[in-house]
Amino acid sequence: MEQGPEKECGAIPHDNKNRPELEDRTQSSEDPNLVKWDADDPENPRNWSVTYKCWITFQLGMLALAASLGSSITSPAGDAIAAYLGVSSEVSVLSVSLYVVGFALGPLCWAPISEIWGRRWSLLPAVFCLGLFSIGTATSKNAASVFITRFFGGIFGSAPVSNVSAALGDIWMAQARGIAVTFYAVMVVGGPTLGPVIGSAILVNPTLGWRWTEYIEAIFVFAVFGLTVFAIPEVYGPVLLKKKAKRLREETGNKNFFHPHERMKLDPKSIITKHFTRPLRMLTTEPMVTCIAFYASFVFALLYMTLEVFPIVFQEERGYGQMVASLPFLGLFIGILGAVGINLANEPRYRRIADAAKGKPVPEARLPPMIVGSFLFPIGLFWFGWSADPKFHWAIPTIATGFIGGGFNLIFQQCINFLVDTYGLYAASAVSANTFLRSIMAAGLPLAAKPMFHSLGVGPAMSILGGVAVVAIPVPFLFLKYGLALRKKSTFAPVD
């Protein structure tokens, strides 16, 4: 549980037995030479002006959008890629799935980097490399190069998807963080839903082709990189305090000033065995991370299935052109935007509860919107499945996509909020553990989508997914009842 700026940036819990992650923070917070934030310290990101923090939030959101857009912008080009490479349409789906596999593996590296060297070093070099690999895909001449460059694009693109939420936790207090994470969630979720529309618009232009889906992605990525490399500051408290300690030693001549982050072991063995394995250890040993990750992974995987299901429903069965068949993705995006209102409506209630807890985060207070989402999601799945038949007007299943998008965003955003509230300094690793599992599932399900929906039919296949979503409805209620008990079992963020 978050403990406020001082606790987050160096103070030590009284009971840190069995806390291996605190082995580098062995000095008492009462040591007069320990560098920490002063009251109203202007260097503390939490004390920056609201306008400046909004500007940083916008930049972080654009980084997340650039990466998430790349996951789906090539999906409409599946047939064109298959024809060019001489592979089947099922194999061409790998251009999407391998990017998402990269989303799974990348955070295992980027989250620890952000917790060692800071958020900028974990975000900006990775985003620049994403642009390079996007160009690599666009210039590929064979299947191997397309799939390899897409995979590495996903690895580097995963950095903002997994680390931006932790950076938002660095600059915003819990009472305001929910609003910032709302913007982040729209960017992360909006990318996969807008990508097919943009990709289709590129493909219907006779002067362009499938390669331009990746060129456009690269142009957007480099534009965002060009902005953020000059405008986005470091926001990770321990790194900033480390710099402050060094400056104070130089200014005062007192060589005893220190911050525990300076004494972190960074030899190759400790980096690999301790820091780079942290997300996987949290996924397998932290009950709250495990539970949140499995729930978020299910709904995230279904979102990526729509990349394959929508063309079946609107292009194959209804005979619409590629551009028109991609427009229902906008219904999905409108639902995502609609969920923002529900999420924001919970913020005043959350602030009251957090204020009553003396400013400490109360993760369980984030759950009411998730409960709403757990009902909207299966409603949308059943509605879409049984109205997809061409005998029904196109607007009926399109409206259902709004319920799917809204339900998904409500669940996804509150999962992220819950993890950031709970894990504070280790939020990047917690979110990365969640990203790892959900990306593995999101990479696999699109491969099964076409065979499943072609053999069973859209209605029965979607009903199976809706049935699983109904079974999952009690999950937010279980989090509400047992969340505190699960968090008490944490070795990374124990609560009183």
XYZ file of C-alpha atoms in Angstrom:
496
model
C 0.000 0.000 0.000
C 1.263 3.428 -0.876
C 2.652 5.298 2.096
C 2.966 8.881 0.862
C 5.976 10.581 -0.727
C 8.450 10.059 2.097
C 7.623 6.409 2.588
C 7.722 5.759 -1.120
C 11.118 7.288 -1.604
C 13.295 5.745 1.001
C 11.673 5.308 4.409
C 11.729 1.750 5.695
C 8.772 -0.164 7.167
C 9.332 -1.087 10.790
C 8.757 -4.730 10.013
C 10.835 -5.612 6.986
C 11.590 -9.173 7.891
C 11.173 -11.504 4.972
C 11.313 -8.498 2.645
C 14.109 -9.417 0.206
C 13.175 -6.493 -2.023
C 14.232 -4.092 0.727
C 17.736 -5.483 1.192
C 19.186 -2.369 -0.437
C 17.203 -0.079 1.861
C 18.756 -0.996 5.160
C 19.329 2.455 6.587
C 16.875 3.862 9.067
C 14.681 6.688 7.874
C 15.746 8.558 11.045
C 19.331 8.875 9.797
C 19.907 12.647 9.466
C 22.002 12.052 6.346
C 19.232 10.206 4.561
C 18.029 12.345 1.674
C 14.269 12.467 1.335
C 11.620 14.885 0.184
C 11.158 18.010 2.249
C 7.670 19.340 2.863
C 6.466 21.045 -0.340
C 9.742 20.110 -2.032
C 9.527 21.547 -5.589
C 11.658 18.657 -6.887
C 9.080 16.102 -5.754
C 6.935 15.186 -8.801
C 3.899 15.001 -6.542
C 4.310 18.731 -5.851
C 4.536 19.888 -9.455
C 1.723 22.068 -10.767
C -1.446 20.384 -11.995
C -0.951 21.939 -15.436
C 2.548 20.509 -15.749
C 1.432 17.090 -14.536
C -1.396 17.119 -17.091
C 1.148 17.912 -19.801
C 3.292 14.962 -18.674
C 0.203 12.731 -18.542
C -0.654 13.680 -22.127
C 2.842 12.747 -23.298
C 2.753 9.433 -21.445
C -0.633 8.697 -23.013
C 0.708 9.396 -26.489
C 3.580 6.976 -25.879
C 1.085 4.291 -24.870
C -1.126 5.032 -27.894
C 1.806 4.822 -30.312
C 2.687 1.362 -29.038
C -0.836 -0.048 -28.765
C -1.784 1.273 -32.218
C 1.017 -0.794 -33.694
C -0.529 -4.006 -32.405
C -3.529 -3.883 -34.736
C -2.821 -1.462 -37.557
C -1.649 -4.334 -39.779
C -4.633 -6.595 -39.020
C -6.699 -5.457 -42.064
C -3.682 -6.230 -44.245
C -3.682 -9.923 -43.323
C -4.813 -11.128 -46.745
C -2.484 -8.771 -48.583
C 0.451 -9.863 -46.425
C -0.481 -13.525 -46.931
C -0.606 -13.072 -50.716
C 2.725 -11.249 -50.817
C 4.507 -13.726 -48.553
C 2.881 -16.801 -50.055
C 1.442 -18.035 -46.748
C -2.068 -18.885 -45.595
C -4.338 -16.301 -43.983
C -4.081 -18.212 -40.692
C -0.290 -17.862 -40.765
C -0.515 -14.162 -41.589
C -2.282 -13.649 -38.241
C 1.184 -14.097 -36.735
C 1.926 -10.512 -37.729
C -0.495 -9.511 -34.963
C 0.091 -12.379 -32.546
C 3.882 -12.104 -32.514
C 3.643 -8.377 -31.780
C 1.445 -9.208 -28.791
C 3.884 -11.962 -27.715
C 6.489 -9.188 -27.667
C 4.112 -7.270 -25.404
C 4.283 -10.229 -23.029
C 8.058 -10.625 -22.897
C 9.191 -6.997 -23.107
C 7.836 -5.826 -19.730
C 9.974 -8.417 -17.939
C 12.889 -6.212 -18.985
C 11.425 -2.702 -19.110
C 9.777 -2.716 -15.675
C 13.008 -3.514 -13.784
C 14.893 -0.948 -15.891
C 12.350 1.680 -14.853
C 12.826 0.747 -11.188
C 16.622 0.893 -11.458
C 17.463 3.740 -13.830
C 14.127 5.563 -14.016
C 11.114 5.939 -16.270
C 12.786 7.868 -19.102
C 15.408 5.180 -19.700
C 12.721 2.510 -19.752
C 10.470 4.404 -22.189
C 12.282 6.580 -24.705
C 14.998 4.254 -26.115
C 12.396 1.492 -26.418
C 9.950 3.726 -28.304
C 12.704 4.819 -30.697
C 13.506 1.160 -31.418
C 9.796 0.498 -32.002
C 9.913 3.053 -34.811
C 12.966 1.369 -36.318
C 11.388 -2.080 -36.280
C 8.183 -0.661 -37.786
C 10.260 0.522 -40.724
C 11.900 -2.895 -40.749
C 8.512 -4.560 -41.182
C 7.540 -2.122 -43.916
C 10.663 -2.953 -45.918
C 10.588 -6.720 -45.340
C 10.840 -9.028 -48.353
C 9.922 -12.397 -46.813
C 7.824 -13.969 -44.081
C 10.705 -14.440 -41.647
C 11.650 -10.753 -41.671
C 8.011 -9.624 -41.298
C 7.396 -11.866 -38.309
C 10.750 -11.186 -36.633
C 10.465 -7.405 -36.941
C 6.889 -7.511 -35.663
C 7.973 -9.569 -32.672
C 10.756 -7.145 -31.746
C 8.419 -4.222 -32.403
C 6.141 -5.674 -29.741
C 9.029 -6.147 -27.310
C 10.046 -2.498 -27.569
C 6.455 -1.250 -27.822
C 5.603 -2.964 -24.553
C 7.646 -0.438 -22.574
C 5.047 2.374 -22.513
C 2.135 -0.063 -22.265
C 3.543 -1.525 -19.035
C 5.394 1.439 -17.480
C 3.223 4.487 -18.148
C 0.745 3.600 -15.399
C 3.604 3.394 -12.882
C 4.881 6.786 -14.045
C 1.415 8.229 -13.459
C 1.616 6.853 -9.923
C 4.870 8.788 -9.483
C 3.318 12.182 -10.169
C -0.288 11.881 -8.988
C -1.582 11.299 -5.478
C -4.036 8.433 -5.130
C -7.040 10.782 -4.947
C -6.336 12.149 -8.446
C -4.580 9.194 -10.022
C -7.788 7.521 -11.147
C -8.528 10.362 -13.553
C -5.024 10.161 -15.041
C -5.222 6.385 -15.410
C -8.560 6.857 -17.212
C -6.732 8.762 -19.947
C -3.978 6.118 -20.051
C -6.503 3.286 -20.313
C -8.249 4.962 -23.255
C -4.901 5.203 -25.051
C -3.926 1.581 -24.369
C -7.341 0.187 -25.264
C -8.098 2.700 -27.995
C -5.039 1.744 -30.000
C -6.179 -1.812 -30.832
C -9.681 -0.577 -31.712
C -8.602 2.352 -33.908
C -5.768 0.459 -35.594
C -8.015 -1.602 -37.911
C -9.888 1.508 -39.052
C -6.651 3.349 -39.856
C -5.184 0.268 -41.522
C -8.257 -0.207 -43.689
C -8.220 3.446 -44.752
C -4.610 2.985 -45.880
C -5.336 -0.213 -47.799
C -8.276 1.156 -49.786
C -6.025 3.898 -51.169
C -4.783 2.471 -54.478
C -1.501 4.373 -54.253
C -0.632 2.774 -50.928
C -0.348 -0.833 -49.782
C 0.152 -3.012 -46.720
C 3.662 -1.624 -46.166
C 2.207 1.812 -45.469
C 0.391 0.533 -42.399
C 3.849 0.191 -40.835
C 5.242 3.377 -42.359
C 2.365 5.366 -40.838
C 2.989 3.645 -37.504
C 6.677 4.581 -37.689
C 5.876 8.209 -38.540
C 3.552 8.489 -35.550
C 6.042 6.776 -33.220
C 8.913 9.077 -34.234
C 6.676 12.146 -33.903
C 5.778 11.178 -30.342
C 9.400 10.308 -29.585
C 10.555 13.681 -30.912
C 8.163 15.418 -28.537
C 8.841 13.369 -25.421
C 12.613 13.151 -25.701
C 12.774 16.910 -25.114
C 9.671 17.534 -23.019
C 9.153 14.634 -20.628
C 11.134 14.723 -17.353
C 12.248 11.930 -15.067
C 9.497 11.265 -12.518
C 10.684 8.221 -10.522
C 11.238 9.315 -6.923
C 14.235 7.150 -5.965
C 16.189 8.220 -9.059
C 15.431 11.888 -8.382
C 16.423 11.516 -4.723
C 19.631 9.804 -5.780
C 20.463 12.863 -7.894
C 19.486 15.136 -5.016
C 21.850 13.290 -2.667
C 24.715 13.704 -5.121
C 23.985 17.420 -5.506
C 23.819 17.962 -1.734
C 27.191 16.266 -1.264
C 28.707 18.615 -3.820
C 26.994 21.754 -2.471
C 27.584 21.152 1.248
C 30.765 19.131 1.256
C 29.041 16.593 3.522
C 29.981 13.255 1.998
C 27.591 11.393 4.284
C 24.431 12.428 2.462
C 22.964 9.378 0.758
C 19.868 7.756 -0.623
C 19.361 3.946 -0.525
C 18.893 3.828 -4.307
C 22.595 4.641 -4.648
C 23.493 1.456 -2.785
C 21.378 -0.844 -4.927
C 23.373 -3.834 -6.125
C 23.718 -3.592 -9.891
C 26.151 -6.374 -10.711
C 25.000 -8.625 -13.596
C 24.012 -11.456 -11.272
C 21.757 -9.338 -9.034
C 20.194 -7.567 -12.019
C 19.226 -10.875 -13.613
C 18.317 -12.885 -10.507
C 16.644 -10.111 -8.533
C 15.423 -7.235 -10.689
C 14.625 -8.833 -14.058
C 12.797 -11.750 -12.434
C 10.680 -9.509 -10.207
C 7.580 -9.333 -12.472
C 7.448 -13.122 -12.797
C 8.011 -13.573 -9.081
C 5.173 -11.173 -8.373
C 2.917 -13.026 -10.803
C 3.617 -16.370 -9.125
C 3.985 -15.343 -5.478
C 1.720 -12.305 -5.026
C -1.901 -13.548 -4.722
C -3.359 -10.149 -5.631
C -1.228 -9.825 -8.780
C -2.127 -13.368 -9.832
C -5.861 -12.858 -9.387
C -5.944 -9.472 -11.111
C -3.772 -10.744 -13.976
C -5.990 -13.734 -14.752
C -9.151 -11.639 -14.798
C -7.649 -8.850 -16.908
C -6.083 -11.399 -19.264
C -9.406 -12.985 -20.115
C -11.112 -9.739 -21.136
C -7.983 -8.465 -22.923
C -7.718 -11.645 -24.988
C -11.341 -11.274 -26.098
C -10.625 -7.719 -27.236
C -7.921 -9.005 -29.581
C -10.235 -11.747 -30.834
C -12.462 -9.025 -32.259
C -9.650 -8.199 -34.697
C -10.472 -11.507 -36.400
C -14.208 -11.783 -35.620
C -15.349 -8.392 -36.944
C -14.093 -9.084 -40.502
C -15.954 -12.423 -40.445
C -19.217 -10.789 -39.379
C -19.121 -7.632 -41.451
C -16.923 -8.494 -44.432
C -17.430 -12.204 -45.091
C -21.059 -12.640 -44.020
C -22.465 -9.215 -44.937
C -20.261 -8.580 -47.953
C -19.171 -5.092 -46.938
C -15.987 -3.607 -48.346
C -12.888 -3.596 -46.192
C -13.193 0.020 -45.091
C -16.907 -0.213 -44.259
C -16.379 -3.547 -42.488
C -13.816 -1.933 -40.170
C -16.118 0.899 -39.040
C -17.810 -1.167 -36.267
C -14.494 -0.909 -34.448
C -15.540 2.701 -33.832
C -18.527 1.347 -31.898
C -16.054 -0.520 -29.711
C -14.092 2.701 -29.207
C -17.232 4.706 -28.389
C -18.017 2.147 -25.696
C -14.506 2.598 -24.328
C -15.051 6.360 -24.177
C -18.450 5.866 -22.545
C -16.820 3.858 -19.769
C -14.733 6.908 -18.933
C -17.841 8.604 -17.549
C -18.559 5.670 -15.212
C -14.947 5.564 -14.068
C -14.890 9.299 -13.383
C -18.194 9.097 -11.522
C -16.502 6.848 -8.977
C -13.672 9.308 -8.335
C -15.470 11.579 -5.801
C -16.446 8.491 -3.815
C -12.870 7.202 -3.961
C -11.465 10.551 -2.803
C -13.786 10.568 0.215
C -12.681 7.073 1.185
C -8.991 7.874 0.635
C -9.294 11.083 2.662
C -10.914 9.119 5.468
C -7.896 6.785 5.309
C -5.601 9.799 5.822
C -4.643 10.000 2.169
C -3.591 6.376 1.816
C -4.800 4.485 -1.250
C -7.753 2.147 -0.733
C -7.626 -0.232 -3.711
C -10.969 -1.886 -2.925
C -12.681 1.480 -3.389
C -11.756 1.236 -7.097
C -13.952 -1.809 -7.648
C -17.545 -0.533 -8.185
C -16.903 0.390 -11.867
C -15.328 -3.038 -12.356
C -18.537 -4.615 -11.054
C -20.539 -2.646 -13.629
C -18.106 -3.749 -16.328
C -18.417 -7.400 -15.341
C -22.119 -7.231 -16.320
C -21.766 -5.062 -19.437
C -19.091 -7.296 -20.934
C -21.104 -10.557 -21.218
C -24.212 -8.612 -22.251
C -22.255 -7.218 -25.178
C -20.829 -10.624 -26.102
C -24.220 -12.376 -26.187
C -25.870 -9.435 -27.933
C -23.186 -9.288 -30.618
C -23.140 -13.053 -31.172
C -26.877 -13.456 -31.736
C -27.401 -10.286 -33.774
C -24.425 -10.833 -36.094
C -26.519 -12.710 -38.658
C -27.004 -10.626 -41.835
C -30.781 -10.757 -41.384
C -30.350 -8.206 -38.584
C -29.622 -4.552 -39.311
C -25.923 -3.716 -39.054
C -26.599 -1.195 -36.288
C -27.788 -3.884 -33.844
C -24.454 -5.765 -33.494
C -22.579 -2.472 -33.754
C -24.385 -1.156 -30.682
C -23.394 -4.381 -28.924
C -19.750 -3.589 -29.585
C -20.196 -0.498 -27.419
C -21.160 -2.714 -24.485
C -18.136 -4.929 -25.130
C -15.787 -1.933 -25.259
C -17.349 -0.249 -22.241
C -17.298 -3.394 -20.124
C -13.721 -4.128 -21.092
C -12.460 -0.639 -20.265
C -14.185 -0.608 -16.883
C -12.530 -3.882 -15.951
C -9.122 -3.093 -17.445
C -8.745 0.368 -15.950
C -9.673 -0.644 -12.430
C -7.302 -3.609 -12.596
C -4.492 -1.135 -13.349
C -5.646 1.281 -10.640
C -5.803 -1.543 -8.113
C -2.235 -2.659 -8.845
C -0.787 0.879 -8.773
C -2.598 1.648 -5.514
C -1.353 -1.552 -3.952
C 2.288 -1.708 -5.032
C 3.518 1.897 -5.177
C 7.247 1.742 -5.951
C 6.858 -1.708 -7.491
C 3.852 -0.741 -9.615
C 5.821 -1.135 -12.843
C 6.676 -4.747 -12.000
C 3.115 -5.501 -10.866
C 1.605 -4.040 -14.029
C 4.235 -5.818 -16.120
C 3.297 -9.154 -14.566
C -0.286 -8.397 -15.552
C 0.811 -7.350 -19.065
C 2.833 -10.546 -19.465
C -0.074 -12.881 -18.764
C -2.721 -10.940 -20.654
C -0.488 -10.580 -23.709
C 0.230 -14.309 -23.806
C -3.506 -14.978 -23.885
C -4.194 -12.147 -26.338
C -1.565 -13.581 -28.689
C -3.057 -17.075 -28.651
C -6.786 -16.477 -28.982
C -6.676 -14.606 -32.336
C -5.002 -17.672 -33.843
C -8.002 -19.772 -32.803
C -10.633 -17.196 -33.701
C -11.151 -17.916 -37.402
C -11.328 -21.734 -37.083
C -13.587 -21.434 -34.050
C -16.060 -18.972 -35.561
C -16.081 -20.647 -38.967
C -16.757 -24.112 -37.551
C -19.226 -23.199 -34.781
C -20.808 -20.090 -36.204
C -20.652 -16.616 -34.705
C -23.640 -17.032 -32.370
C -22.587 -20.306 -30.670
C -18.903 -19.359 -30.528
C -19.637 -15.964 -29.010
C -22.041 -17.611 -26.563
C -19.220 -19.786 -25.272
C -17.160 -16.680 -24.590
C -20.150 -14.912 -23.081
C -20.779 -17.900 -20.837
C -17.233 -17.732 -19.499
C -17.697 -13.982 -18.923
C -20.865 -14.717 -16.928
C -18.961 -17.191 -14.775
C -16.424 -14.413 -14.122
C -19.057 -11.918 -12.909
C -18.452 -12.791 -9.213
C -14.730 -11.993 -9.513
C -14.990 -8.245 -8.656
C -17.245 -9.086 -5.723
C -14.615 -11.543 -4.479
C -11.940 -8.862 -4.843
C -14.145 -6.503 -2.829
C -14.560 -9.037 -0.026
C -11.133 -10.661 0.048
C -8.885 -8.000 -1.502
C -7.516 -6.777 1.830
C -6.827 -10.338 2.974
C -4.934 -11.041 -0.245
C -2.941 -7.832 0.048
C -1.935 -8.763 3.592
C -0.182 -11.792 2.131
C 2.081 -9.566 0.045
C 5.835 -9.528 0.619
C 6.316 -6.496 -1.650
C 3.616 -4.199 -0.257
C 2.336 -5.516 3.084
C -0.495 -3.588 4.713
C -1.299 -2.955 8.348
